[in-house]
Amino acid sequence: MGRWAIACFMERTDLRQKFISAHGWTMAAITALPVDASRRCYFRLAMPDGRTCLLMDAPPHAEEKFREYHLIANALCNAGLSAPEIYASDFDNGFALIEDFGEDTFTRLLNNGHGTRELYLLAVDAIAQMQQRIPSDFGGVGEYTHEILMDEVLRLIDWYYPLWHGARASADLRAEFAGIMDNILRQLPPLKNVLVLRDFHVDNLMLLPGRHGAAQAGLLDFQDGARGNPAYDVLSLLEDARRDLDPIVMAEAWQRYAAQINYDKHDLALSYNILGLQRHGRITGQFIRLWIRDDKPQYLKFMPRVTAQLTAKLQAPVAAPLRTWCEKHLPMINEKWPDRPAIELKKILLN
């Protein structure tokens, strides 16, 4: 259990136990589940009779979008997809009892030799069905706006640049980078917004073999969903910072998705490349932020892959201005950074 999970477990024990007891799970054994980059905690409750469920603990002060989780879960289920059923909720304190999908994440299955092609084609089917059946004006969530995309990609220069240079970027250099990214993002084709879950990758997908069609993909961790460009979730799935994907499977999955939705294929491909620059740049900076600010160094193992993905996206024609900027100011983007101690970086980045 991580440091945040331990604190979460200890600080809210009484509230948690009252909620569990009020809904008939007093006798359940409680096991903390591994934490991710968020500040939510999950616990598996197991009753003596074999019944299980998950307890979501989303402290209100942590801004974990508890209400959005409920809205999106209902929308996904109404679209014939599989989000965990919500059995009980306490909105004031941020607790929910939700359906336990078990242990078969796509990640675990892939690590155990399960067919890659089958899982990725199932995943893109789920994305296509979500985009087809959930209205583009779906309420209750915000829009993944240009301003948010810009704010996120600035993490590259704010957190990754100092790793190489031992100092923050100057205000002028930061403004130059921001101007380049602003121009690139404004070239996103005006495709109709859809619900995007934003963290659509194999860690957040589970195989539910007792269900049919796209509902066999259990969907998790979607509280940050927003209305945005339809290419975003496909990009998140196929160019995952956590694992490599066979290019043949990647191409087939992309073609299968594109065949199911009614968008101009050139516009989709351009969106995919632009959002790839944004996402890989954001994640490159975010993994450093998780290490330095949140004391979560475990994400550093993914850095070689995500910087390689960013380098690949820099080769797209639309990325030419950013490629030129990186060649001048961050030419080592796909190399191992200098061995700077975390304590040195904390002084640079947290003061």
mmCIF file of C-alpha atoms in Angstrom:
data_model
loop_
_atom_site.group_PDB
_atom_site.id
_atom_site.type_symbol
_atom_site.label_atom_id
_atom_site.label_comp_id
_atom_site.label_asym_id
_atom_site.label_seq_id
_atom_site.Cartn_x
_atom_site.Cartn_y
_atom_site.Cartn_z
ATOM 1 C CA MET A 1 0.000 0.000 0.000
ATOM 2 C CA GLY A 2 1.409 3.413 -0.972
ATOM 3 C CA ARG A 3 1.861 6.350 1.377
ATOM 4 C CA TRP A 4 -1.318 8.078 0.211
ATOM 5 C CA ALA A 5 -3.319 4.852 0.533
ATOM 6 C CA ILE A 6 -2.028 4.335 4.083
ATOM 7 C CA ALA A 7 -3.010 7.877 5.017
ATOM 8 C CA CYS A 8 -6.352 7.408 3.296
ATOM 9 C CA PHE A 9 -6.917 4.155 5.170
ATOM 10 C CA MET A 10 -6.046 5.607 8.558
ATOM 11 C CA GLU A 11 -7.615 9.047 8.365
ATOM 12 C CA ARG A 12 -11.051 7.970 7.154
ATOM 13 C CA THR A 13 -11.421 4.648 8.933
ATOM 14 C CA ASP A 14 -14.408 5.655 11.075
ATOM 15 C CA LEU A 15 -16.300 7.262 8.179
ATOM 16 C CA ARG A 16 -15.552 4.295 5.973
ATOM 17 C CA GLN A 17 -16.715 1.769 8.533
ATOM 18 C CA LYS A 18 -19.978 3.636 9.138
ATOM 19 C CA PHE A 19 -20.669 3.655 5.396
ATOM 20 C CA ILE A 20 -19.853 -0.046 5.021
ATOM 21 C CA SER A 21 -22.008 -0.982 8.012
ATOM 22 C CA ALA A 22 -24.941 1.113 6.841
ATOM 23 C CA HIS A 23 -25.100 -0.958 3.645
ATOM 24 C CA GLY A 24 -24.782 -4.430 5.099
ATOM 25 C CA TRP A 25 -21.070 -5.145 4.661
ATOM 26 C CA THR A 26 -20.020 -5.069 8.326
ATOM 27 C CA MET A 27 -18.678 -8.622 8.242
ATOM 28 C CA ALA A 28 -16.569 -8.093 5.114
ATOM 29 C CA ALA A 29 -12.817 -8.573 5.091
ATOM 30 C CA ILE A 30 -11.182 -5.416 3.691
ATOM 31 C CA THR A 31 -8.160 -5.517 1.372
ATOM 32 C CA ALA A 32 -6.548 -2.343 0.023
ATOM 33 C CA LEU A 33 -5.923 -2.402 -3.728
ATOM 34 C CA PRO A 34 -2.865 -0.870 -5.431
ATOM 35 C CA VAL A 35 -3.072 2.878 -5.968
ATOM 36 C CA ASP A 36 -2.522 4.710 -9.234
ATOM 37 C CA ALA A 37 -1.579 8.306 -10.001
ATOM 38 C CA SER A 38 -4.796 9.661 -8.464
ATOM 39 C CA ARG A 39 -5.733 10.200 -4.843
ATOM 40 C CA ARG A 40 -8.632 7.791 -4.835
ATOM 41 C CA CYS A 41 -8.314 4.574 -2.883
ATOM 42 C CA TYR A 42 -10.040 1.280 -3.585
ATOM 43 C CA PHE A 43 -10.669 -1.601 -1.219
ATOM 44 C CA ARG A 44 -12.048 -5.040 -1.961
ATOM 45 C CA LEU A 45 -14.757 -6.158 0.456
ATOM 46 C CA ALA A 46 -15.219 -9.918 0.741
ATOM 47 C CA MET A 47 -18.079 -11.413 2.744
ATOM 48 C CA PRO A 48 -17.913 -14.858 4.353
ATOM 49 C CA ASP A 49 -20.564 -16.081 1.895
ATOM 50 C CA GLY A 50 -18.304 -15.255 -1.077
ATOM 51 C CA ARG A 51 -19.904 -12.003 -2.180
ATOM 52 C CA THR A 52 -17.500 -9.194 -3.069
ATOM 53 C CA CYS A 53 -17.654 -5.551 -4.056
ATOM 54 C CA LEU A 54 -15.246 -2.647 -4.208
ATOM 55 C CA LEU A 55 -15.262 0.354 -1.909
ATOM 56 C CA MET A 56 -14.261 3.576 -3.631
ATOM 57 C CA ASP A 57 -12.835 6.170 -1.254
ATOM 58 C CA ALA A 58 -12.607 9.542 -3.010
ATOM 59 C CA PRO A 59 -12.014 12.245 -0.373
ATOM 60 C CA PRO A 60 -13.943 15.376 -1.333
ATOM 61 C CA HIS A 61 -10.932 17.639 -0.750
ATOM 62 C CA ALA A 62 -8.912 15.619 -3.284
ATOM 63 C CA GLU A 63 -11.166 16.781 -6.168
ATOM 64 C CA GLU A 64 -11.627 13.268 -7.534
ATOM 65 C CA LYS A 65 -14.783 14.054 -9.552
ATOM 66 C CA PHE A 66 -17.047 11.719 -7.630
ATOM 67 C CA ARG A 67 -20.276 13.007 -9.157
ATOM 68 C CA GLU A 68 -18.833 12.825 -12.662
ATOM 69 C CA TYR A 69 -17.952 9.184 -12.045
ATOM 70 C CA HIS A 70 -21.608 8.407 -11.351
ATOM 71 C CA LEU A 71 -22.875 10.331 -14.386
ATOM 72 C CA ILE A 72 -20.436 8.680 -16.771
ATOM 73 C CA ALA A 73 -21.002 5.200 -15.312
ATOM 74 C CA ASN A 74 -24.736 5.553 -15.941
ATOM 75 C CA ALA A 75 -24.157 6.834 -19.483
ATOM 76 C CA LEU A 76 -21.827 3.931 -20.320
ATOM 77 C CA CYS A 77 -24.274 1.349 -19.001
ATOM 78 C CA ASN A 78 -27.146 2.964 -20.900
ATOM 79 C CA ALA A 79 -25.001 2.682 -24.043
ATOM 80 C CA GLY A 80 -24.763 -1.091 -23.578
ATOM 81 C CA LEU A 81 -21.219 -0.974 -22.237
ATOM 82 C CA SER A 82 -19.834 -2.275 -18.947
ATOM 83 C CA ALA A 83 -19.072 0.186 -16.180
ATOM 84 C CA PRO A 84 -19.223 -1.082 -12.597
ATOM 85 C CA GLU A 85 -22.722 -1.079 -11.175
ATOM 86 C CA ILE A 86 -22.976 1.372 -8.286
ATOM 87 C CA TYR A 87 -24.678 -0.232 -5.300
ATOM 88 C CA ALA A 88 -24.568 2.653 -2.806
ATOM 89 C CA SER A 89 -23.053 6.135 -2.550
ATOM 90 C CA ASP A 90 -22.284 8.825 0.001
ATOM 91 C CA PHE A 91 -21.757 12.016 -1.975
ATOM 92 C CA ASP A 92 -20.936 14.158 1.049
ATOM 93 C CA ASN A 93 -18.007 11.992 2.121
ATOM 94 C CA GLY A 94 -16.971 10.477 -1.220
ATOM 95 C CA PHE A 95 -17.709 6.781 -0.693
ATOM 96 C CA ALA A 96 -19.280 4.281 -3.083
ATOM 97 C CA LEU A 97 -19.805 0.536 -3.164
ATOM 98 C CA ILE A 98 -19.361 -0.635 -6.733
ATOM 99 C CA GLU A 99 -19.352 -3.860 -8.694
ATOM 100 C CA ASP A 100 -16.199 -5.970 -8.501
ATOM 101 C CA PHE A 101 -15.064 -6.926 -12.003
ATOM 102 C CA GLY A 102 -12.430 -9.275 -10.610
ATOM 103 C CA GLU A 103 -8.733 -9.468 -11.451
ATOM 104 C CA ASP A 104 -8.581 -9.878 -15.233
ATOM 105 C CA THR A 105 -7.318 -6.501 -16.381
ATOM 106 C CA PHE A 106 -6.137 -6.465 -19.967
ATOM 107 C CA THR A 107 -2.658 -5.790 -18.592
ATOM 108 C CA ARG A 108 -2.652 -8.950 -16.503
ATOM 109 C CA LEU A 109 -4.064 -11.022 -19.343
ATOM 110 C CA LEU A 110 -1.498 -9.713 -21.824
ATOM 111 C CA ASN A 111 1.315 -10.399 -19.371
ATOM 112 C CA ASN A 112 0.039 -13.970 -19.064
ATOM 113 C CA GLY A 113 0.028 -14.581 -22.811
ATOM 114 C CA HIS A 114 -3.551 -13.731 -23.778
ATOM 115 C CA GLY A 115 -4.048 -12.848 -27.435
ATOM 116 C CA THR A 116 -3.185 -9.193 -28.024
ATOM 117 C CA ARG A 117 -5.261 -8.797 -31.150
ATOM 118 C CA GLU A 118 -8.489 -10.007 -29.523
ATOM 119 C CA LEU A 119 -8.229 -7.583 -26.611
ATOM 120 C CA TYR A 120 -7.316 -4.518 -28.644
ATOM 121 C CA LEU A 121 -10.055 -5.106 -31.216
ATOM 122 C CA LEU A 122 -12.540 -5.499 -28.364
ATOM 123 C CA ALA A 123 -11.302 -2.234 -26.877
ATOM 124 C CA VAL A 124 -11.742 -0.226 -30.088
ATOM 125 C CA ASP A 125 -15.216 -1.732 -30.483
ATOM 126 C CA ALA A 126 -16.045 -0.333 -27.047
ATOM 127 C CA ILE A 127 -14.735 3.104 -28.042
ATOM 128 C CA ALA A 128 -16.745 3.099 -31.260
ATOM 129 C CA GLN A 129 -19.930 2.009 -29.478
ATOM 130 C CA MET A 130 -19.458 4.679 -26.817
ATOM 131 C CA GLN A 131 -19.064 7.370 -29.470
ATOM 132 C CA GLN A 132 -22.038 6.141 -31.468
ATOM 133 C CA ARG A 133 -24.515 5.741 -28.604
ATOM 134 C CA ILE A 134 -23.702 8.520 -26.138
ATOM 135 C CA PRO A 135 -24.928 11.903 -27.438
ATOM 136 C CA SER A 136 -22.268 14.426 -28.368
ATOM 137 C CA ASP A 137 -23.971 16.954 -26.067
ATOM 138 C CA PHE A 138 -23.841 14.569 -23.105
ATOM 139 C CA GLY A 139 -24.265 16.757 -20.028
ATOM 140 C CA GLY A 140 -22.650 16.643 -16.632
ATOM 141 C CA VAL A 141 -19.044 16.714 -17.818
ATOM 142 C CA GLY A 142 -16.908 19.513 -19.129
ATOM 143 C CA GLU A 143 -15.293 19.993 -22.514
ATOM 144 C CA TYR A 144 -11.690 18.992 -23.189
ATOM 145 C CA THR A 145 -10.958 22.503 -24.354
ATOM 146 C CA HIS A 146 -8.032 24.060 -26.162
ATOM 147 C CA GLU A 147 -7.112 25.792 -22.911
ATOM 148 C CA ILE A 148 -6.961 22.490 -21.008
ATOM 149 C CA LEU A 149 -4.902 20.847 -23.749
ATOM 150 C CA MET A 150 -2.484 23.762 -23.588
ATOM 151 C CA ASP A 151 -2.238 23.748 -19.817
ATOM 152 C CA GLU A 152 -1.451 20.034 -19.876
ATOM 153 C CA VAL A 153 1.241 20.109 -22.554
ATOM 154 C CA LEU A 154 3.109 22.862 -20.716
ATOM 155 C CA ARG A 155 4.108 20.166 -18.237
ATOM 156 C CA LEU A 156 6.738 19.150 -20.775
ATOM 157 C CA ILE A 157 8.659 22.407 -20.468
ATOM 158 C CA ASP A 158 7.768 22.991 -16.815
ATOM 159 C CA TRP A 159 8.849 19.571 -15.513
ATOM 160 C CA TYR A 160 10.953 17.793 -18.155
ATOM 161 C CA TYR A 161 13.083 20.684 -19.409
ATOM 162 C CA PRO A 162 14.663 21.310 -15.948
ATOM 163 C CA LEU A 163 15.721 17.677 -15.813
ATOM 164 C CA TRP A 164 18.195 18.397 -18.599
ATOM 165 C CA HIS A 165 19.170 21.975 -17.932
ATOM 166 C CA GLY A 166 19.192 22.105 -14.134
ATOM 167 C CA ALA A 167 16.951 25.171 -14.157
ATOM 168 C CA ARG A 168 13.480 26.197 -15.187
ATOM 169 C CA ALA A 169 12.930 27.535 -18.681
ATOM 170 C CA SER A 170 12.988 31.313 -18.964
ATOM 171 C CA ALA A 171 9.670 33.095 -19.359
ATOM 172 C CA ASP A 172 10.535 33.951 -22.960
ATOM 173 C CA LEU A 173 11.453 30.360 -23.831
ATOM 174 C CA ARG A 174 8.309 29.053 -22.177
ATOM 175 C CA ALA A 175 6.219 31.550 -24.115
ATOM 176 C CA GLU A 176 7.916 30.490 -27.358
ATOM 177 C CA PHE A 177 7.112 26.829 -26.672
ATOM 178 C CA ALA A 178 3.531 27.718 -25.737
ATOM 179 C CA GLY A 179 3.070 29.698 -28.940
ATOM 180 C CA ILE A 180 4.240 26.785 -31.083
ATOM 181 C CA MET A 181 1.940 24.318 -29.332
ATOM 182 C CA ASP A 182 -0.947 26.763 -29.480
ATOM 183 C CA ASN A 183 -0.593 27.003 -33.267
ATOM 184 C CA ILE A 184 -0.371 23.223 -33.649
ATOM 185 C CA LEU A 185 -3.408 22.539 -31.467
ATOM 186 C CA ARG A 186 -5.444 25.111 -33.394
ATOM 187 C CA GLN A 187 -4.998 22.898 -36.453
ATOM 188 C CA LEU A 188 -7.146 20.179 -34.884
ATOM 189 C CA PRO A 189 -9.996 19.473 -37.323
ATOM 190 C CA PRO A 190 -13.415 20.586 -36.022
ATOM 191 C CA LEU A 191 -14.764 17.062 -35.509
ATOM 192 C CA LYS A 192 -17.924 16.684 -33.459
ATOM 193 C CA ASN A 193 -17.090 16.235 -29.795
ATOM 194 C CA VAL A 194 -17.761 12.870 -28.166
ATOM 195 C CA LEU A 195 -17.383 11.537 -24.650
ATOM 196 C CA VAL A 196 -13.696 10.712 -24.172
ATOM 197 C CA LEU A 197 -12.607 8.823 -21.063
ATOM 198 C CA ARG A 198 -9.022 10.154 -21.364
ATOM 199 C CA ASP A 199 -7.322 7.265 -19.547
ATOM 200 C CA PHE A 200 -8.470 4.571 -21.944
ATOM 201 C CA HIS A 201 -5.655 2.000 -21.738
ATOM 202 C CA VAL A 202 -5.118 -1.626 -20.792
ATOM 203 C CA ASP A 203 -4.697 -0.944 -17.062
ATOM 204 C CA ASN A 204 -8.257 0.408 -17.027
ATOM 205 C CA LEU A 205 -9.875 -2.346 -19.093
ATOM 206 C CA MET A 206 -11.063 -5.724 -17.819
ATOM 207 C CA LEU A 207 -12.255 -8.800 -19.679
ATOM 208 C CA LEU A 208 -15.776 -9.891 -18.736
ATOM 209 C CA PRO A 209 -16.231 -13.133 -20.705
ATOM 210 C CA GLY A 210 -19.793 -13.692 -19.521
ATOM 211 C CA ARG A 211 -21.036 -10.677 -21.460
ATOM 212 C CA HIS A 212 -21.530 -10.065 -25.162
ATOM 213 C CA GLY A 213 -20.032 -7.799 -27.787
ATOM 214 C CA ALA A 214 -18.307 -4.631 -26.627
ATOM 215 C CA ALA A 215 -19.777 -5.160 -23.144
ATOM 216 C CA GLN A 216 -17.066 -7.782 -22.628
ATOM 217 C CA ALA A 217 -14.699 -4.865 -22.001
ATOM 218 C CA GLY A 218 -15.123 -3.666 -18.431
ATOM 219 C CA LEU A 219 -14.371 0.070 -18.206
ATOM 220 C CA LEU A 220 -12.622 1.621 -15.200
ATOM 221 C CA ASP A 221 -11.209 4.960 -14.058
ATOM 222 C CA PHE A 222 -13.361 7.232 -16.209
ATOM 223 C CA GLN A 223 -14.201 10.039 -13.772
ATOM 224 C CA ASP A 224 -12.008 12.482 -15.736
ATOM 225 C CA GLY A 225 -14.077 11.957 -18.876
ATOM 226 C CA ALA A 226 -14.982 15.005 -20.932
ATOM 227 C CA ARG A 227 -16.351 15.979 -24.329
ATOM 228 C CA GLY A 228 -13.482 16.009 -26.779
ATOM 229 C CA ASN A 229 -11.959 14.910 -30.063
ATOM 230 C CA PRO A 230 -12.932 11.328 -31.052
ATOM 231 C CA ALA A 231 -9.330 10.317 -31.821
ATOM 232 C CA TYR A 232 -8.187 10.851 -28.235
ATOM 233 C CA ASP A 233 -9.231 7.563 -26.603
ATOM 234 C CA VAL A 234 -7.969 5.521 -29.547
ATOM 235 C CA LEU A 235 -4.618 7.269 -29.230
ATOM 236 C CA SER A 236 -4.597 6.611 -25.482
ATOM 237 C CA LEU A 237 -5.197 2.916 -26.121
ATOM 238 C CA LEU A 238 -2.841 2.302 -29.047
ATOM 239 C CA GLU A 239 0.073 4.487 -27.921
ATOM 240 C CA ASP A 240 0.130 3.589 -24.246
ATOM 241 C CA ALA A 241 3.095 4.748 -22.185
ATOM 242 C CA ARG A 242 2.946 1.483 -20.247
ATOM 243 C CA ARG A 243 3.485 -1.097 -22.982
ATOM 244 C CA ASP A 244 4.536 -1.619 -26.587
ATOM 245 C CA LEU A 245 2.034 -2.750 -29.180
ATOM 246 C CA ASP A 246 2.721 -4.754 -32.331
ATOM 247 C CA PRO A 247 2.442 -2.266 -35.241
ATOM 248 C CA ILE A 248 0.326 -4.774 -37.190
ATOM 249 C CA VAL A 249 -2.208 -4.999 -34.352
ATOM 250 C CA MET A 250 -2.087 -1.212 -33.957
ATOM 251 C CA ALA A 251 -2.869 -0.669 -37.638
ATOM 252 C CA GLU A 252 -5.683 -3.226 -37.647
ATOM 253 C CA ALA A 253 -7.241 -1.760 -34.510
ATOM 254 C CA TRP A 254 -7.111 1.749 -35.968
ATOM 255 C CA GLN A 255 -8.693 0.593 -39.225
ATOM 256 C CA ARG A 256 -11.415 -1.314 -37.357
ATOM 257 C CA TYR A 257 -12.254 1.775 -35.309
ATOM 258 C CA ALA A 258 -12.227 4.107 -38.326
ATOM 259 C CA ALA A 259 -14.549 1.788 -40.244
ATOM 260 C CA GLN A 260 -17.203 2.020 -37.516
ATOM 261 C CA ILE A 261 -17.473 5.779 -37.160
ATOM 262 C CA ASN A 262 -18.538 8.477 -39.585
ATOM 263 C CA TYR A 263 -15.589 10.875 -39.716
ATOM 264 C CA ASP A 264 -13.312 11.987 -42.509
ATOM 265 C CA LYS A 265 -10.301 9.665 -42.342
ATOM 266 C CA HIS A 266 -7.792 12.459 -43.082
ATOM 267 C CA ASP A 267 -9.228 14.568 -40.275
ATOM 268 C CA LEU A 268 -9.054 11.607 -37.913
ATOM 269 C CA ALA A 269 -5.428 10.908 -38.794
ATOM 270 C CA LEU A 270 -4.450 14.564 -38.359
ATOM 271 C CA SER A 271 -6.244 14.652 -35.016
ATOM 272 C CA TYR A 272 -4.424 11.500 -33.961
ATOM 273 C CA ASN A 273 -1.008 13.034 -34.706
ATOM 274 C CA ILE A 274 -1.712 16.389 -33.070
ATOM 275 C CA LEU A 275 -3.205 14.822 -29.966
ATOM 276 C CA GLY A 276 -0.277 12.412 -29.877
ATOM 277 C CA LEU A 277 2.100 15.358 -29.573
ATOM 278 C CA GLN A 278 -0.035 16.820 -26.816
ATOM 279 C CA ARG A 279 -0.576 13.606 -24.871
ATOM 280 C CA HIS A 280 2.976 12.287 -25.044
ATOM 281 C CA GLY A 281 4.333 15.711 -24.153
ATOM 282 C CA ARG A 282 1.960 15.982 -21.219
ATOM 283 C CA ILE A 283 2.771 12.515 -19.921
ATOM 284 C CA THR A 284 6.517 13.063 -20.269
ATOM 285 C CA GLY A 285 6.240 16.055 -17.945
ATOM 286 C CA GLN A 286 3.608 14.430 -15.754
ATOM 287 C CA PHE A 287 5.741 11.391 -14.932
ATOM 288 C CA ILE A 288 8.482 13.738 -13.702
ATOM 289 C CA ARG A 289 5.914 15.658 -11.667
ATOM 290 C CA LEU A 290 4.659 12.430 -10.109
ATOM 291 C CA TRP A 291 8.234 11.579 -9.150
ATOM 292 C CA ILE A 292 9.268 14.956 -7.748
ATOM 293 C CA ARG A 293 6.037 16.428 -6.385
ATOM 294 C CA ASP A 294 4.090 13.305 -5.410
ATOM 295 C CA ASP A 295 6.969 10.953 -4.483
ATOM 296 C CA LYS A 296 5.878 8.336 -7.017
ATOM 297 C CA PRO A 297 9.090 7.264 -8.781
ATOM 298 C CA GLN A 298 7.496 4.084 -10.131
ATOM 299 C CA TYR A 299 6.394 5.947 -13.263
ATOM 300 C CA LEU A 300 9.985 6.622 -14.312
ATOM 301 C CA LYS A 301 10.249 3.115 -15.770
ATOM 302 C CA PHE A 302 7.866 4.225 -18.515
ATOM 303 C CA MET A 303 9.889 7.281 -19.512
ATOM 304 C CA PRO A 304 11.947 5.668 -22.308
ATOM 305 C CA ARG A 305 8.775 4.532 -24.045
ATOM 306 C CA VAL A 306 6.817 7.771 -23.748
ATOM 307 C CA THR A 307 9.753 9.933 -24.873
ATOM 308 C CA ALA A 308 10.220 7.592 -27.848
ATOM 309 C CA GLN A 309 6.518 8.010 -28.658
ATOM 310 C CA LEU A 310 6.881 11.773 -28.459
ATOM 311 C CA THR A 311 9.969 11.667 -30.696
ATOM 312 C CA ALA A 312 8.036 9.614 -33.266
ATOM 313 C CA LYS A 313 5.173 12.106 -33.277
ATOM 314 C CA LEU A 314 7.648 14.945 -33.836
ATOM 315 C CA GLN A 315 8.298 13.482 -37.301
ATOM 316 C CA ALA A 316 4.765 14.283 -38.513
ATOM 317 C CA PRO A 317 4.558 17.256 -40.908
ATOM 318 C CA VAL A 318 2.237 19.148 -38.566
ATOM 319 C CA ALA A 319 4.912 18.924 -35.847
ATOM 320 C CA ALA A 320 7.696 20.577 -37.872
ATOM 321 C CA PRO A 321 7.823 23.828 -35.838
ATOM 322 C CA LEU A 322 7.960 21.925 -32.570
ATOM 323 C CA ARG A 323 10.584 19.558 -33.950
ATOM 324 C CA THR A 324 12.778 22.543 -34.834
ATOM 325 C CA TRP A 325 12.283 23.996 -31.340
ATOM 326 C CA CYS A 326 13.202 20.697 -29.681
ATOM 327 C CA GLU A 327 16.312 20.305 -31.838
ATOM 328 C CA LYS A 328 17.481 23.655 -30.507
ATOM 329 C CA HIS A 329 16.349 23.548 -26.889
ATOM 330 C CA LEU A 330 15.652 19.921 -26.004
ATOM 331 C CA PRO A 331 17.642 17.786 -28.460
ATOM 332 C CA MET A 332 18.090 14.977 -25.973
ATOM 333 C CA ILE A 333 14.388 14.292 -25.630
ATOM 334 C CA ASN A 334 14.709 10.570 -26.412
ATOM 335 C CA GLU A 335 17.859 9.942 -24.393
ATOM 336 C CA LYS A 336 18.568 9.164 -20.740
ATOM 337 C CA TRP A 337 18.599 12.374 -18.756
ATOM 338 C CA PRO A 338 21.462 13.447 -16.451
ATOM 339 C CA ASP A 339 21.544 11.708 -13.089
ATOM 340 C CA ARG A 340 20.194 14.550 -10.989
ATOM 341 C CA PRO A 341 19.175 13.591 -7.429
ATOM 342 C CA ALA A 342 15.512 14.075 -6.600
ATOM 343 C CA ILE A 343 16.441 16.454 -3.794
ATOM 344 C CA GLU A 344 18.188 18.740 -6.308
ATOM 345 C CA LEU A 345 15.169 18.716 -8.611
ATOM 346 C CA LYS A 346 12.815 19.419 -5.710
ATOM 347 C CA LYS A 347 14.757 22.598 -4.985
ATOM 348 C CA ILE A 348 14.405 23.653 -8.620
ATOM 349 C CA LEU A 349 10.802 22.630 -9.210
ATOM 350 C CA LEU A 350 9.031 23.032 -5.881
ATOM 351 C CA ASN A 351 10.361 26.409 -4.740
#
